[in-house]
Amino acid sequence: MADSAGAKNDNSIMESPPVSPLSGREKPPESPGSRSRYQVSAPGHSFRKVTLTKPTFCHNCSDFIWGLNGFVCEVCNFMCHEKCLKMVRTVCSCMAPTQVPVAHCFGPAGQKKRFCCVCRKHLEGNTAVRCEVCELHAHYNCATFSCGDCRLCHQDGSQDFDTFPHHWREGNITSGARCEVCRRTCSSSDVLAGMRCQWCGITTHAACYLIVPPECGLGRLRNMLLHPACVRICSRNFSKMHCYRISESFQNELDNLEDADRPTKESQLATTPDSGKQVLKVFDGDDAVKRSHFRLVSIPRITKNVEVVESALRAFYIPDDPLEYELQDNGQEALVDDDVLNHNVLNHNGTPDKAIFKENVPEAWLLRAKPQETEVLRIYAGWLKAIVVYISISKNSTVDSVIKEVLTQLGKQNEDPSSFNLVEVYMGSKQVQRRVLTGHELLLDKLQEIRKISLRQMNQTRFYIVESRNRIVQVNLLLEGLPVQLSKEEYADLLQEHLAIKSHLVTITHVYGNQGAVVLQISCFSEAERIYMLAKDTSVSNQQLTSLVLPEIMHNKLPKGDSPLLVFVNPKSGELKGRELLYGFRKLLNPHQVFDMTNGGPLSGLHTFRAVPRFRVLVCGGDGTVGWVLGVLEAIRHKLVCPEPPVGIVPLGTGNDLARILRWGAGYSGEDPHHILVSVDEAEEVQIDRWTILLDAQEITDDGKENGFLEPPKIVQMNNYFGLGIDAEVSLDFHHARQEEPGKFNSRFHNKGVYLKAGLQKLSHTRNLHKDLKLQVDKQDIELPSIEGLIFLNIPSWGSGADLWGSEGDSRYGKPRIDDGMLEVVGVTGVVHMGQVQSGMRSGIRLAQGNYVRITATKPIPVQVDGEPWIQAPGHIIISAAGPKVRMLRKYKHK
């Protein structure tokens, strides 16, 4: 609702309620010709009495409405008992319940049963969206009418805050949730009811949440949550999707939703004259006409104009009085209030003449606000302060004069008006736009200009008076995909050549040569936006660049004793359950601490947390994803204040061997993300060995002599196991099959089936591996028996949980541990032997135990490290300890 009120005549100042309305216009008494209206204390609603024709539940108390009468809001469909009418505290969906405007990040909705937070109806079919950061769910068509009231997750340089209030969202609460105030059940599976804080998670009834103290304590997860007051990001030219690094593939899915919704509109327009109803296309302003964005309004065929105007306003979720608006046809001719929309002429049968009906009714209508001589403007005094000032404005009212009046009302008449700004804020659902008004602008003309462009935009516009400050612009961009191992000067020359960066505005602050990445600090919004967009379309040395907007963590503001959690999620793992986990963790934590592995990898998260003195890491993915994170962590640990953060795992892969021995389970089976985070908080720290494998490919003659290099040496890190021969060959076949049809490999069951098929094809295969290899462990030559596969174990789990070493005691070897600094060397005789190990019938052939291994291969051989296979050329392979042990999190063993 617009922040103006044509019915107020004198200036006033008041404390805004905890749920502050977007509207400042007050409704006059009941409109002529309209039905009876019932006033409630919650702003925005327009209740009328209705006769119930089917079982209905109250949205206030969630109880069944007995009898035939109920009360419904014509704007948002809020339904309640007569006894609950005076107790309604929930603002209408046309209002923004929060003080600070924050845009949403919409993506496709999940499969759970939800209710639309705008029209309050059940979400059916596939045309539903959800905010990736908060619990707002809506139909695709309704999402446009939601206000920008998402969670405030950072400071952006223009709105700093010390206190942190609850962020309430209505409905879609977990079944069985209880009210924090009265301890009664406050959830409902029948209607949108109950309130939940998006930060601390407490739930209450709609009538109880105002009793809860306003300041939020962040709940059970506060020690691992990155407090919003500690995060800063200059985001003026970037959408929230960019700031939270949310994949742009969501936009393509939203476009598909729009295409799916288009036939529905066309079918609604196809009404017959005999139906007694007609559907009109209504536009809310010039911008809607230009974009062909209209709302369909269904009305009786003989309807007064004032009633059509009222229906059109409700279709756009505008709770204003219809007498303040008018309908215009394509010729810009307005109808007066007493006009009947359809002047149908009765024919000799006593029925409306269809030809005259078609001729007299325009195809589309334009909804306009009638010009006002004076209005009352609602102005918010600061971003988080619950103080609202009402100022009467006329044609001659300028921004400077209004600022002086506001300061007088606030008791700051001695302050210099030039040190304050009046900011116009458009609280769109997808983007919040701020504009500082100049001192000579006429405010009444400004309001009328906004209404002409879009009535909905006026409905979602606020005005704030804030103290003007000189803000330092500092945008941090991470660029990945550059050539590796270059100097800072070489990277600068490369960026100058491909991106034409302006050296006086752009500074390279960090260089990650091993990763081929640099961090830029940019002191101009437009230059940052230009580089960000240009980098996405630029390739260097045939490598596509990746650009990400990174937040800055103010580590000196972190509460003492806190250990925020850095979360990495691979959304393509775990039968695509990784995507739901990504959404769940963004809701429960600060989205600035949750990183999508497919959008920039682990470097972006580790760089963001580089100055945090103490933090933990949670990796959601398979063994390969865990190894990726540990590898990057090893490469840049010297640049971290906390060089050895403990790492927990949510197993989303096929084997998940490391997760098994750390008690995180064989695979993710839909566990509640909140329970996962609590388990991480309670987990114990353990250490695990990590190994470096040097692959030095050289041509080896039959007598063991070297005959020149075949390819450059390669170094890889190993966490779980290293295999040569038959098990690596099966893994390689699986890898090739996945590369050919990646879309089919989204099920753990299917993946294991492909592994089984690849193994069966190797039943008659003989490689005589013992003839092609020479093995040395701790400088002792090991004689190899007749085997087809050689495996080096760091953990007691191989091939999806099999114990290859075995549990039998052996006086020759010590009992294996994950932190003993020793590798176990095991052989297998073929695919049948591997199958027997998998089923628990046998164990492998124990060959050696040691901390330094040297292998000489005389022929090309399949190898695999932690499930990543390839063909290795002949040469030497050396395995040795990789420096300090890795700190991991082992799940607490509950009784």
mmCIF file of N, CA and C in Angstrom, residues 17-22 90-100 147-149 166-170 195 209 427 462:
data_model
loop_
_atom_site.group_PDB
_atom_site.id
_atom_site.type_symbol
_atom_site.label_atom_id
_atom_site.label_comp_id
_atom_site.label_asym_id
_atom_site.label_seq_id
_atom_site.Cartn_x
_atom_site.Cartn_y
_atom_site.Cartn_z
ATOM 1 N N PRO A 17 3.264 -0.236 15.370
ATOM 2 C CA PRO A 17 3.158 -1.534 16.023
ATOM 3 C C PRO A 17 4.277 -2.452 15.573
ATOM 4 N N PRO A 18 4.514 -3.533 16.323
ATOM 5 C CA PRO A 18 5.586 -4.449 15.946
ATOM 6 C C PRO A 18 5.467 -4.945 14.512
ATOM 7 N N VAL A 19 4.229 -5.078 14.038
ATOM 8 C CA VAL A 19 4.035 -5.443 12.650
ATOM 9 C C VAL A 19 3.572 -4.190 11.937
ATOM 10 N N SER A 20 4.469 -3.506 11.316
ATOM 11 C CA SER A 20 4.141 -2.202 10.757
ATOM 12 C C SER A 20 3.619 -2.336 9.349
ATOM 13 N N PRO A 21 2.505 -1.700 9.027
ATOM 14 C CA PRO A 21 1.930 -1.812 7.705
ATOM 15 C C PRO A 21 2.715 -1.017 6.690
ATOM 16 N N LEU A 22 2.579 -1.424 5.466
ATOM 17 C CA LEU A 22 3.187 -0.666 4.381
ATOM 18 C C LEU A 22 2.342 0.547 4.054
ATOM 19 N N THR A 90 -2.586 -10.686 12.555
ATOM 20 C CA THR A 90 -1.762 -10.933 11.370
ATOM 21 C C THR A 90 -2.074 -9.904 10.299
ATOM 22 N N VAL A 91 -1.048 -9.229 9.804
ATOM 23 C CA VAL A 91 -1.275 -8.223 8.769
ATOM 24 C C VAL A 91 -1.689 -8.896 7.473
ATOM 25 N N CYS A 92 -2.388 -8.160 6.652
ATOM 26 C CA CYS A 92 -2.807 -8.648 5.347
ATOM 27 C C CYS A 92 -1.582 -8.881 4.476
ATOM 28 N N SER A 93 -1.683 -9.814 3.546
ATOM 29 C CA SER A 93 -0.538 -10.136 2.698
ATOM 30 C C SER A 93 -0.144 -9.003 1.769
ATOM 31 N N CYS A 94 -0.992 -7.955 1.672
ATOM 32 C CA CYS A 94 -0.617 -6.799 0.859
ATOM 33 C C CYS A 94 0.323 -5.872 1.620
ATOM 34 N N MET A 95 0.577 -6.173 2.877
ATOM 35 C CA MET A 95 1.442 -5.343 3.713
ATOM 36 C C MET A 95 2.787 -6.035 3.956
ATOM 37 N N ALA A 96 3.780 -5.241 4.268
ATOM 38 C CA ALA A 96 5.089 -5.788 4.660
ATOM 39 C C ALA A 96 5.188 -5.762 6.172
ATOM 40 N N PRO A 97 5.302 -6.912 6.838
ATOM 41 C CA PRO A 97 5.323 -6.941 8.301
ATOM 42 C C PRO A 97 6.667 -6.572 8.915
ATOM 43 N N THR A 98 7.696 -6.348 8.135
ATOM 44 C CA THR A 98 9.013 -6.028 8.686
ATOM 45 C C THR A 98 9.379 -4.586 8.399
ATOM 46 N N GLN A 99 10.266 -4.051 9.222
ATOM 47 C CA GLN A 99 10.719 -2.675 9.048
ATOM 48 C C GLN A 99 11.729 -2.548 7.916
ATOM 49 N N VAL A 100 12.680 -3.486 7.843
ATOM 50 C CA VAL A 100 13.775 -3.374 6.885
ATOM 51 C C VAL A 100 13.402 -4.095 5.595
ATOM 52 N N CYS A 147 5.553 -8.792 -0.695
ATOM 53 C CA CYS A 147 6.420 -7.654 -0.408
ATOM 54 C C CYS A 147 7.835 -8.132 -0.108
ATOM 55 N N GLY A 148 8.780 -7.225 -0.222
ATOM 56 C CA GLY A 148 10.174 -7.543 0.064
ATOM 57 C C GLY A 148 10.419 -7.598 1.559
ATOM 58 N N ASP A 149 10.038 -8.696 2.186
ATOM 59 C CA ASP A 149 10.166 -8.847 3.640
ATOM 60 C C ASP A 149 10.938 -10.107 3.989
ATOM 61 N N HIS A 166 13.081 -10.583 16.097
ATOM 62 C CA HIS A 166 12.552 -11.792 15.464
ATOM 63 C C HIS A 166 12.102 -11.473 14.036
ATOM 64 N N HIS A 167 12.163 -12.461 13.190
ATOM 65 C CA HIS A 167 11.633 -12.319 11.834
ATOM 66 C C HIS A 167 10.516 -13.347 11.688
ATOM 67 N N TRP A 168 9.284 -12.882 11.791
ATOM 68 C CA TRP A 168 8.139 -13.778 11.824
ATOM 69 C C TRP A 168 7.652 -14.087 10.414
ATOM 70 N N ARG A 169 7.266 -15.347 10.199
ATOM 71 C CA ARG A 169 6.621 -15.769 8.964
ATOM 72 C C ARG A 169 5.418 -16.616 9.335
ATOM 73 N N GLU A 170 4.307 -16.343 8.681
ATOM 74 C CA GLU A 170 3.061 -17.019 9.037
ATOM 75 C C GLU A 170 2.919 -18.345 8.288
ATOM 76 N N MET A 195 2.665 -18.720 13.689
ATOM 77 C CA MET A 195 3.810 -17.873 13.353
ATOM 78 C C MET A 195 5.102 -18.584 13.760
ATOM 79 N N TYR A 209 2.025 -13.981 19.275
ATOM 80 C CA TYR A 209 3.422 -13.655 18.955
ATOM 81 C C TYR A 209 3.805 -12.241 19.348
ATOM 82 N N MET A 427 9.714 -1.817 -2.393
ATOM 83 C CA MET A 427 9.893 -3.128 -1.760
ATOM 84 C C MET A 427 9.370 -4.234 -2.666
ATOM 85 N N ARG A 462 7.814 2.615 0.174
ATOM 86 C CA ARG A 462 7.921 3.271 1.480
ATOM 87 C C ARG A 462 8.851 4.462 1.370
#
